Coordinates of C-alpha atoms in Angstrom, one line a residue:
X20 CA 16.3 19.9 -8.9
X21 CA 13.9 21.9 -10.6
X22 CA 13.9 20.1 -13.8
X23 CA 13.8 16.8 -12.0
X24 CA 10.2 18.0 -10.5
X25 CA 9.0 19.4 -13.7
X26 CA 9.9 16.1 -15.3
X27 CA 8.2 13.6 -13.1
X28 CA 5.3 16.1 -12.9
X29 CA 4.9 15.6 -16.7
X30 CA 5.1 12.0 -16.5
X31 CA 2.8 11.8 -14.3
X32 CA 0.0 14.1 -16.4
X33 CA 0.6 12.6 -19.3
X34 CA 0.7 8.7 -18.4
X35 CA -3.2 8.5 -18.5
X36 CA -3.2 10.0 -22.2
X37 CA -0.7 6.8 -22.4
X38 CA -2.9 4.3 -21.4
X39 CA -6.7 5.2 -22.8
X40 CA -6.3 4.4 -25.8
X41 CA -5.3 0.9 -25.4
X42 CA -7.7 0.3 -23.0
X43 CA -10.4 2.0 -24.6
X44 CA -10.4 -0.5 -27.6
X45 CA -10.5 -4.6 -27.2
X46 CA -7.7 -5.8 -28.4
X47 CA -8.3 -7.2 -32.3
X48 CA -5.8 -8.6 -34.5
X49 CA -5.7 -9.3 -37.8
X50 CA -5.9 -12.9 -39.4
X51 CA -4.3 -13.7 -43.1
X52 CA -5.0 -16.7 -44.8
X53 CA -3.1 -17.8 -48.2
X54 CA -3.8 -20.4 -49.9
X55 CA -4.2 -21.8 -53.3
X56 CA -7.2 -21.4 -55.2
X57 CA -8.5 -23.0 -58.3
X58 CA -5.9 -23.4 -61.5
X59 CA -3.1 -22.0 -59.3
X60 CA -3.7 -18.4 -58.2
X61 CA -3.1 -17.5 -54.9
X62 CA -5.9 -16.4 -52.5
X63 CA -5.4 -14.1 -49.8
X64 CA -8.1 -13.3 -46.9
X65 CA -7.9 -11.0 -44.5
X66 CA -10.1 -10.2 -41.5
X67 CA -10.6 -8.8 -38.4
X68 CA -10.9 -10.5 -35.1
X69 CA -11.9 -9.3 -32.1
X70 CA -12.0 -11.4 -29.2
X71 CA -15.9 -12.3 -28.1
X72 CA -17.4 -11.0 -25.0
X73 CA -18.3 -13.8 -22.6
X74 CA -22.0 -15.1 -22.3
X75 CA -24.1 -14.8 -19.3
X76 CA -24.7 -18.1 -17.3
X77 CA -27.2 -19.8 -15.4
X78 CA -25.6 -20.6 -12.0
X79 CA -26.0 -24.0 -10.3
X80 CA -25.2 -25.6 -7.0
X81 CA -21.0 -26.6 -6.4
X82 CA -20.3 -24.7 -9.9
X83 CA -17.5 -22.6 -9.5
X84 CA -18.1 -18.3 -10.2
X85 CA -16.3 -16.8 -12.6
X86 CA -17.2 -13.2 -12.2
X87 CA -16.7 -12.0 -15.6
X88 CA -19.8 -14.6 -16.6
X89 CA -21.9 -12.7 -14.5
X90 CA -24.5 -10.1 -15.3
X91 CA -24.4 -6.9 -13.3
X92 CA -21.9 -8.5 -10.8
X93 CA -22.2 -7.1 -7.6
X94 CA -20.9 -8.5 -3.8
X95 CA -23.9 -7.8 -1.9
X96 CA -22.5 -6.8 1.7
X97 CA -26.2 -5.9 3.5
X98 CA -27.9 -9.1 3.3
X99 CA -29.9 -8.1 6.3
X100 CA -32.0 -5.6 3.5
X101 CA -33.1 -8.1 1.4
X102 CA -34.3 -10.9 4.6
X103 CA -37.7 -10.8 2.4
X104 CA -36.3 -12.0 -0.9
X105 CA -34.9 -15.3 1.2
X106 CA -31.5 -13.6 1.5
X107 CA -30.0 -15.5 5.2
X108 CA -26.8 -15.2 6.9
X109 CA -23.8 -15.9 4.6
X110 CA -21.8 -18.7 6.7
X111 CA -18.2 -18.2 7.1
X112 CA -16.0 -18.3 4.2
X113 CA -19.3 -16.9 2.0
X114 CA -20.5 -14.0 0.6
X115 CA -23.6 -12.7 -1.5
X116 CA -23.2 -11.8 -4.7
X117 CA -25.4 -10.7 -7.0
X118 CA -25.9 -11.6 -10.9
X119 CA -28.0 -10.6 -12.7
X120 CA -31.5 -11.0 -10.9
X121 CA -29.9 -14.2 -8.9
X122 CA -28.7 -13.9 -5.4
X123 CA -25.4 -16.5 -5.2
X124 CA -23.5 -17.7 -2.4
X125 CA -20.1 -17.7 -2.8
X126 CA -17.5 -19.2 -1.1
X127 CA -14.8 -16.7 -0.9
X128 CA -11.6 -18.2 -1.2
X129 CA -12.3 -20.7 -3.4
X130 CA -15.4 -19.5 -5.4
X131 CA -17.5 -22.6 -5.0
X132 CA -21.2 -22.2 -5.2
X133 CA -23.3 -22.9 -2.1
X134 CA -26.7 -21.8 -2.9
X135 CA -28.5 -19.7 -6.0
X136 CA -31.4 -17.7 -5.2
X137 CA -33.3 -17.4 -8.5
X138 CA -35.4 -13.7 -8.8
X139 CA -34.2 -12.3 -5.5
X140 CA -33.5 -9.1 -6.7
X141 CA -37.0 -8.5 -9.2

């Protein structure tokens, strides 16, 4: 019985030391490409690639949101603070989310864009 603690106990410490490192690192892979070069040799290329990171966008009425194109992404759940910066009532099935500077009502279940509030939170 005692082993079988001492066991999962270790498991359990050492399954973050596991993971970091392949999280910690986007994953890359290496591209070669042969062909055949001038008077017959063989050319061989290698590189790196690593995947890119996605560009901010401009949001825009009945777009859909993709939060991972969003800048400083952040569901904004008091509304009420920001009345001043033309932040209303969220109708049902929306929330406020914030990215970047924008304000942008979402729809929640189907991530439809309602309304973008350019500046709101300068």
């Amino acid at each position: 019985m005692k082993k079988l603690i001492i066991a999962a106990a270790a498991s359990l410490l050492a399954s973050p030391f596991a993971i970091a490192p392949a999280s910690a690192e986007p994953q890359r892979h290496e591209v070669t490409r042969v062909q055949t070069g001038p008077h017959g040799r063989t050319v061989v290329t290698k590189r790196v690639v690593t995947p890119a990171r996605p560009q901010w966008r401009k949001w825009n009425k009945g777009q859909r949101f993709d939060h991972r194109y969003a800048q400083n992404y952040r569901v904004v759940n008091n509304w009420q603070q920001y009345r001043g910066r033309r932040l209303y009532a969220p109708p049902r099935g929306y929330h406020w989310v914030r990215s970047g500077n924008d304000a942008v009502l979402v729809a929640i279940t189907g991530g439809l864009i309602g309304a973008v509030i350019g500046g709101a939170f300068n």
